[in-house]
């Protein structure tokens, strides 16, 4: 149990996918102007991450034992088709949610956090439950980072900043400070 | 002469500076920040990306009339994934130490949006030679950016370049620079510098134009 908790907290805070592993930076920098869209994108990513971790476990256990060199290709194909499938499913089941997610849903395919999750959890040799917990932690961590960033950007949008620094440069510096703050979580578990 | 000669030099050159994938387009951020804690890692990553981008561009450009439009993205992704697998296994055999350090970031070249972007925007619409030149230019620009970032971070955070100590023993390493926050901060400041250069140049051009107008 404590092992699962550790995996969860580690993926959520200490080894946050965005701020410690630099995964999923494209949406992190691209879709963080507004708080509500950032939150929705985070949830959509969480959803795809959970499904991906289940698929990755199945692939690893039943198919890739025989052909480990196909790992990368099969992962990327599975992720792309999963996103496509999830898109169709959501469109059928809940058109309202589909409209809310909009363009972000197909874009999740090229989010390196998803492929990173599959590869990391394979490298760490996680089982089914552990992989699932890892995916939930990572997805929530991604959402957390995205929401924090969007909040900071909304606040700083009206700040009197020199024209030169506005845009990506400032966002990266904000992200750096955020990442520094997250480094503080590294001491969270070392005592126990 | 009705047919326009493609400007080979221009296509090659633009990726290096004017349309640098990292500093201008801010593409392929994940590997840029994740593996640039030392100049060596940055260089290996640059070479790996260089290989994948060039070969993928060559293949996509030669097959551009055969790939059905509807499934083109999946085709590109599979082509890229194949070559990334090749790179992954080659590195594992040739440079096991570096491969271990780069870890999962070699397979993650697959989702580098810069590579897919070049296929979609350039290689799928242009002849082979010019696509390969464009890929080489872009990849060199990417490599250059990675190396600058890696060198800055290694010098500040470790007092060394490519593992060779630059300063005396009294040098106090600025450890944060090799840790994740350092990546964000360094890239932010480099972008700022890049922006500043661009603005200075624009101002200079404006100034010269004014002077010219006066003398005329």
Coordinates of C-alpha atoms in Angstrom, one line a residue:
Chain A
X1 CA 0.0 0.0 0.0
X2 CA 2.7 2.5 1.0
X3 CA 4.5 1.5 -2.2
X4 CA 1.5 2.5 -4.3
X5 CA 1.2 5.8 -2.3
X6 CA 4.8 6.4 -3.0
X7 CA 4.4 5.9 -6.7
X8 CA 1.4 8.2 -6.7
X9 CA 3.1 11.1 -4.8
X10 CA 6.3 10.7 -6.7
X11 CA 4.6 11.0 -10.1
X12 CA 2.3 13.8 -8.9
X13 CA 4.8 16.1 -7.1
X14 CA 8.4 15.0 -6.8
X15 CA 9.0 13.7 -10.3
X16 CA 6.3 15.9 -11.9
X17 CA 6.2 15.1 -15.6
X18 CA 6.3 18.7 -16.7
X19 CA 8.5 20.4 -14.2
X20 CA 11.0 17.7 -13.4
X21 CA 11.1 15.5 -16.6
X22 CA 10.2 18.2 -19.2
X23 CA 7.5 16.1 -20.8
X24 CA 4.5 17.6 -22.4
X25 CA 6.0 21.0 -22.7
X26 CA 4.2 21.8 -25.9
X27 CA 0.8 22.0 -24.3
X28 CA 2.3 23.4 -21.2
X29 CA 3.6 26.4 -23.0
X30 CA 0.9 26.5 -25.8
X31 CA -2.4 25.9 -24.0
X32 CA -1.9 27.7 -20.7
X33 CA -3.3 31.1 -21.5
X34 CA -6.6 30.4 -19.8
X35 CA -7.3 28.6 -16.6
X36 CA -10.5 26.7 -17.7
X37 CA -9.0 25.3 -21.0
X38 CA -5.8 24.3 -19.2
X39 CA -7.9 22.4 -16.7
X40 CA -9.9 20.6 -19.4
X41 CA -6.8 19.7 -21.4
X42 CA -5.2 18.3 -18.2
X43 CA -8.2 16.1 -17.6
X44 CA -8.3 14.8 -21.2
X45 CA -4.6 14.0 -20.9
X46 CA -5.2 12.2 -17.6
X47 CA -7.9 10.1 -19.3
X48 CA -5.7 9.1 -22.2
X49 CA -2.8 8.4 -19.8
X50 CA -5.0 5.9 -17.9
X51 CA -6.1 4.1 -21.1
X52 CA -2.5 4.1 -22.4
X53 CA -1.1 2.5 -19.3
X54 CA -3.7 -0.3 -19.5
X55 CA -2.8 -0.8 -23.2
X56 CA 0.9 -0.7 -22.5
X57 CA 0.6 -3.3 -19.8
X58 CA -1.3 -5.6 -22.2
X59 CA 1.2 -5.1 -24.9
X60 CA 4.1 -5.7 -22.6
X61 CA 2.7 -8.8 -21.0
X62 CA 1.3 -10.6 -24.0
X63 CA 2.9 -9.4 -27.2
X64 CA 6.2 -7.6 -26.7
X65 CA 7.8 -10.5 -24.8
X66 CA 8.3 -12.1 -28.2
X67 CA 9.5 -9.0 -30.0
X68 CA 10.9 -6.3 -27.7
X69 CA 12.4 -4.3 -30.6
X70 CA 8.8 -3.4 -31.8
X71 CA 8.1 -1.7 -28.5
X72 CA 8.4 1.9 -29.7
X73 CA 6.5 1.4 -32.9
X74 CA 3.7 -0.5 -31.3
X75 CA 3.4 2.0 -28.5
X76 CA 3.1 4.9 -30.8
X77 CA 0.5 3.1 -33.0
X78 CA -1.5 2.1 -30.0
X79 CA -1.5 5.7 -28.5
X80 CA -2.5 7.2 -31.8
X81 CA -5.3 4.8 -32.3
X82 CA -6.4 5.1 -28.7
X83 CA -6.7 8.8 -29.0
X84 CA -8.7 8.4 -32.2
X85 CA -11.0 5.8 -30.5
X86 CA -11.4 8.0 -27.4
X87 CA -12.3 10.9 -29.6
X88 CA -15.0 8.9 -31.4
X89 CA -16.3 7.4 -28.1
X90 CA -16.6 10.8 -26.5
X91 CA -18.3 12.3 -29.5
X92 CA -20.9 9.5 -29.4
X93 CA -21.5 9.4 -25.7
X94 CA -21.2 13.0 -24.7
X95 CA -21.2 15.7 -27.4
X96 CA -21.0 18.4 -24.8
X97 CA -17.7 17.1 -23.4
X98 CA -16.5 16.6 -27.0
X99 CA -17.1 20.3 -27.9
X100 CA -15.5 21.4 -24.6
X101 CA -12.3 19.5 -25.4
X102 CA -12.2 20.5 -29.1
X103 CA -8.9 20.4 -30.8
X104 CA -7.0 19.4 -27.8
X105 CA -8.1 15.8 -28.0
X106 CA -6.3 14.8 -31.2
X107 CA -3.3 16.9 -30.2
X108 CA -2.8 14.6 -27.2
X109 CA -1.2 12.0 -29.6
X110 CA 1.9 14.1 -30.0
X111 CA 2.1 14.9 -26.3
X112 CA 5.4 13.3 -25.2
X113 CA 4.1 12.8 -21.7
X114 CA 1.9 10.0 -22.9
X115 CA 4.6 8.1 -24.7
X116 CA 7.0 8.9 -21.8
X117 CA 4.5 7.4 -19.4
X118 CA 4.4 4.2 -21.3
X119 CA 8.1 4.0 -21.6
X120 CA 8.9 4.9 -18.0
X121 CA 6.4 2.5 -16.5
X122 CA 7.9 -0.3 -18.8
X123 CA 11.4 0.6 -17.7
X124 CA 10.5 0.6 -14.1
X125 CA 8.8 -2.8 -14.5
X126 CA 5.5 -1.7 -13.0
X127 CA 2.6 -4.2 -12.8
X128 CA -1.0 -3.5 -13.8
X129 CA -2.1 -1.8 -10.6
X130 CA 1.2 0.1 -10.1
X131 CA 1.1 1.3 -13.7
X132 CA -2.5 2.5 -13.3
X133 CA -1.6 4.4 -10.1
X134 CA 1.5 5.8 -11.8
X135 CA -0.7 7.0 -14.8
X136 CA -3.2 8.7 -12.4
X137 CA -0.4 10.4 -10.5
X138 CA 1.3 11.6 -13.6
X139 CA -1.9 12.8 -15.2
X140 CA -2.9 14.7 -12.1
X141 CA 0.6 16.1 -11.9
X142 CA 0.4 17.3 -15.5
X143 CA -3.0 18.9 -14.7
X144 CA -1.6 20.5 -11.6
X145 CA 1.4 22.0 -13.4
X146 CA -0.8 23.2 -16.3
X147 CA -3.3 24.8 -14.0
X148 CA -0.6 26.5 -11.9
X149 CA 1.0 27.9 -15.0
X150 CA -2.3 29.1 -16.5
X151 CA -3.1 30.9 -13.2
X152 CA 0.3 32.6 -13.1
X153 CA 0.0 33.6 -16.8
X154 CA -3.5 35.0 -16.2
X155 CA -2.2 37.0 -13.3
X156 CA 0.8 38.3 -15.2
X157 CA -1.1 39.1 -18.4
X158 CA -1.8 42.6 -17.2
X159 CA 1.5 43.2 -15.5
X160 CA 3.6 46.0 -16.8
X161 CA 6.4 43.9 -18.3
X162 CA 8.8 45.2 -21.0
X163 CA 7.7 44.2 -24.5
X164 CA 10.9 42.4 -25.1
X165 CA 10.4 39.9 -22.3
X166 CA 6.8 39.1 -23.0
X167 CA 5.9 35.8 -24.6
X168 CA 7.8 32.5 -24.5
X169 CA 10.8 34.0 -22.7
X170 CA 8.8 35.1 -19.7
X171 CA 6.8 31.9 -19.7
X172 CA 10.0 29.8 -19.5
X173 CA 11.3 31.9 -16.6
X174 CA 8.0 31.5 -14.8
X175 CA 8.2 27.8 -15.4
X176 CA 11.8 27.8 -14.1
X177 CA 10.6 29.4 -10.8
X178 CA 7.7 26.9 -10.6
X179 CA 10.1 24.0 -11.2
X180 CA 12.4 25.4 -8.4
X181 CA 9.4 25.4 -6.1
X182 CA 8.6 21.8 -7.0
X183 CA 12.1 20.8 -6.1
X184 CA 11.2 21.4 -2.5
X185 CA 9.0 18.3 -2.6
X186 CA 12.1 16.2 -3.1
X187 CA 12.5 16.0 0.7
X188 CA 9.0 14.8 1.2
X189 CA 9.7 11.1 1.6
X190 CA 13.4 10.9 2.4
X191 CA 12.8 11.0 6.1
X192 CA 10.5 8.0 6.3
Chain B
X1 CA 13.3 30.9 -67.9
X2 CA 9.9 29.7 -66.7
X3 CA 11.0 27.0 -64.2
X4 CA 12.4 28.4 -61.0
X5 CA 15.7 26.9 -59.8
X6 CA 15.3 25.9 -56.2
X7 CA 17.6 27.8 -54.0
X8 CA 19.6 25.0 -52.4
X9 CA 21.7 27.2 -50.2
X10 CA 18.8 29.1 -48.9
X11 CA 16.9 26.0 -47.9
X12 CA 19.9 24.6 -46.1
X13 CA 20.8 27.9 -44.4
X14 CA 17.5 29.0 -43.1
X15 CA 17.3 26.3 -40.4
X16 CA 20.6 27.3 -38.9
X17 CA 19.7 30.8 -37.7
X18 CA 16.8 32.6 -39.3
X19 CA 14.4 29.8 -38.7
X20 CA 16.2 28.0 -35.9
X21 CA 13.8 25.4 -34.7
X22 CA 14.5 26.1 -31.0
X23 CA 15.2 29.8 -30.7
X24 CA 12.7 31.0 -33.3
X25 CA 10.0 28.4 -33.6
X26 CA 10.3 27.0 -30.0
X27 CA 9.8 23.4 -31.3
X28 CA 10.9 20.2 -29.8
X29 CA 11.2 21.6 -26.3
X30 CA 11.1 18.4 -24.4
X31 CA 14.5 17.0 -25.4
X32 CA 15.9 20.5 -25.6
X33 CA 15.4 21.0 -21.9
X34 CA 15.6 17.4 -20.6
X35 CA 19.0 16.3 -21.9
X36 CA 21.0 19.5 -22.0
X37 CA 22.5 19.2 -18.5
X38 CA 25.9 18.5 -20.0
X39 CA 27.3 19.5 -23.4
X40 CA 28.1 15.8 -24.2
X41 CA 24.5 14.6 -23.7
X42 CA 23.3 17.6 -25.7
X43 CA 25.6 16.7 -28.6
X44 CA 24.6 13.0 -28.6
X45 CA 21.0 14.0 -28.6
X46 CA 21.7 16.4 -31.4
X47 CA 23.4 13.7 -33.5
X48 CA 20.6 11.2 -32.9
X49 CA 17.9 13.8 -33.9
X50 CA 20.1 14.7 -36.9
X51 CA 20.1 11.2 -38.2
X52 CA 16.4 10.5 -37.7
X53 CA 15.3 13.8 -39.2
X54 CA 17.6 13.5 -42.3
X55 CA 16.7 9.8 -43.0
X56 CA 13.0 10.3 -42.4
X57 CA 12.9 13.4 -44.6
X58 CA 14.7 11.4 -47.4
X59 CA 12.2 8.6 -47.1
X60 CA 9.1 10.7 -46.8
X61 CA 10.1 12.8 -49.7
X62 CA 10.9 9.9 -51.9
X63 CA 7.6 8.2 -51.1
X64 CA 5.6 11.5 -51.2
X65 CA 3.5 10.4 -54.2
X66 CA 2.8 7.0 -52.8
X67 CA 1.5 7.9 -49.4
X68 CA -2.3 8.3 -49.3
X69 CA -3.2 11.7 -47.9
X70 CA -5.6 10.4 -45.2
X71 CA -3.0 8.3 -43.4
X72 CA 0.0 10.4 -44.0
X73 CA 0.6 11.4 -40.4
X74 CA 0.5 7.8 -39.2
X75 CA 2.9 6.8 -42.0
X76 CA 5.3 9.6 -41.0
X77 CA 5.1 8.5 -37.4
X78 CA 5.8 4.9 -38.2
X79 CA 8.8 5.9 -40.4
X80 CA 10.2 8.1 -37.7
X81 CA 9.6 5.4 -35.0
X82 CA 11.5 2.9 -37.1
X83 CA 14.6 5.0 -37.3
X84 CA 14.4 6.0 -33.7
X85 CA 14.5 2.3 -32.8
X86 CA 17.6 2.0 -35.0
X87 CA 19.2 4.9 -33.2
X88 CA 18.2 3.6 -29.8
X89 CA 19.8 0.1 -30.4
X90 CA 22.9 1.6 -32.0
X91 CA 23.5 3.9 -29.1
X92 CA 23.0 1.1 -26.7
X93 CA 25.7 -0.8 -28.4
X94 CA 28.2 2.0 -29.1
X95 CA 27.9 4.4 -26.2
X96 CA 26.2 2.5 -23.3
X97 CA 27.1 5.1 -20.7
X98 CA 25.5 8.0 -22.6
X99 CA 22.6 5.8 -23.6
X100 CA 21.9 5.1 -19.9
X101 CA 22.1 8.8 -19.0
X102 CA 19.7 9.8 -21.8
X103 CA 17.4 7.0 -20.9
X104 CA 13.9 7.3 -22.1
X105 CA 14.6 10.5 -24.0
X106 CA 16.0 8.6 -27.1
X107 CA 12.7 6.8 -27.7
X108 CA 11.0 10.1 -27.1
X109 CA 12.5 11.5 -30.3
X110 CA 9.5 10.0 -32.0
X111 CA 7.2 12.7 -30.5
X112 CA 9.6 15.5 -31.2
X113 CA 7.2 17.9 -33.0
X114 CA 10.1 19.4 -34.9
X115 CA 10.6 16.2 -36.9
X116 CA 7.0 15.6 -37.7
X117 CA 6.6 19.3 -38.5
X118 CA 9.4 19.1 -41.1
X119 CA 7.8 16.0 -42.7
X120 CA 4.4 17.6 -42.9
X121 CA 5.5 21.1 -43.9
X122 CA 8.4 20.4 -46.2
X123 CA 9.4 16.8 -47.1
X124 CA 5.9 15.8 -48.2
X125 CA 5.8 18.5 -50.8
X126 CA 9.3 18.9 -52.1
X127 CA 11.8 16.8 -54.2
X128 CA 14.3 14.6 -52.4
X129 CA 17.5 16.7 -52.6
X130 CA 16.0 19.9 -51.3
X131 CA 14.1 18.0 -48.6
X132 CA 17.3 16.4 -47.3
X133 CA 19.1 19.8 -47.4
X134 CA 16.2 21.3 -45.4
X135 CA 16.4 18.5 -42.9
X136 CA 20.2 18.8 -42.5
X137 CA 19.9 22.6 -42.0
X138 CA 17.1 22.3 -39.5
X139 CA 18.9 19.4 -37.7
X140 CA 22.1 21.4 -37.5
X141 CA 20.3 24.4 -36.1
X142 CA 18.7 22.1 -33.5
X143 CA 22.1 20.7 -32.7
X144 CA 23.6 24.1 -32.4
X145 CA 20.9 25.2 -30.0
X146 CA 21.2 22.1 -27.9
X147 CA 24.9 22.5 -27.7
X148 CA 24.7 26.1 -26.7
X149 CA 22.2 25.3 -24.0
X150 CA 24.2 22.3 -22.8
X151 CA 27.5 24.2 -22.7
X152 CA 26.0 27.1 -20.8
X153 CA 24.4 24.8 -18.2
X154 CA 27.5 22.7 -17.8
X155 CA 29.8 25.6 -17.5
X156 CA 27.7 27.4 -14.9
X157 CA 26.5 24.3 -13.1
X158 CA 29.6 22.2 -13.1
X159 CA 32.5 24.5 -14.1
X160 CA 33.3 22.2 -16.9
X161 CA 32.8 21.8 -20.7
X162 CA 32.6 18.3 -22.2
X163 CA 33.9 16.9 -18.9
X164 CA 37.0 19.1 -18.8
X165 CA 37.2 21.4 -15.8
X166 CA 37.6 25.0 -16.8
X167 CA 38.1 26.8 -13.5
X168 CA 40.3 26.2 -10.5
X169 CA 39.3 24.3 -7.4
X170 CA 37.8 27.4 -5.7
X171 CA 35.0 27.4 -8.3
X172 CA 31.6 27.1 -6.5
X173 CA 29.3 25.2 -8.9
X174 CA 25.9 26.7 -9.5
X175 CA 24.2 23.4 -9.0
X176 CA 20.7 24.6 -9.9
X177 CA 21.8 25.1 -13.5
X178 CA 22.2 21.3 -14.1
X179 CA 18.9 20.6 -12.4
X180 CA 15.5 21.0 -14.1
X181 CA 14.9 24.7 -13.1
X182 CA 18.2 25.6 -14.7
X183 CA 16.9 24.3 -18.1
X184 CA 13.9 26.6 -18.0
X185 CA 15.8 29.6 -16.8
X186 CA 18.7 29.2 -19.3
X187 CA 16.4 28.7 -22.3
X188 CA 14.2 31.7 -21.1
X189 CA 17.3 33.9 -20.9
X190 CA 18.7 32.7 -24.2
X191 CA 15.4 33.4 -26.0
X192 CA 15.5 36.8 -24.4
X193 CA 18.9 37.4 -25.8
X194 CA 17.9 36.2 -29.2
X195 CA 14.9 38.5 -29.2
X196 CA 17.1 41.4 -28.2
X197 CA 19.6 40.8 -31.0
X198 CA 16.7 40.7 -33.5
X199 CA 15.3 43.9 -32.2
X200 CA 18.7 45.6 -32.3
X201 CA 19.2 44.5 -35.8
X202 CA 15.7 45.8 -36.8
X203 CA 16.5 49.1 -35.2
X204 CA 19.8 49.3 -37.0
X205 CA 18.2 48.6 -40.4
X206 CA 15.5 51.3 -39.6
X207 CA 18.2 53.8 -38.6
X208 CA 20.2 53.1 -41.8
X209 CA 17.1 53.5 -43.9
X210 CA 16.5 56.9 -42.3
X211 CA 20.1 58.0 -42.9
X212 CA 19.8 56.9 -46.5
X213 CA 16.6 58.8 -47.0
X214 CA 18.2 61.9 -45.6
X215 CA 21.2 61.8 -47.9
X216 CA 19.1 61.3 -50.9

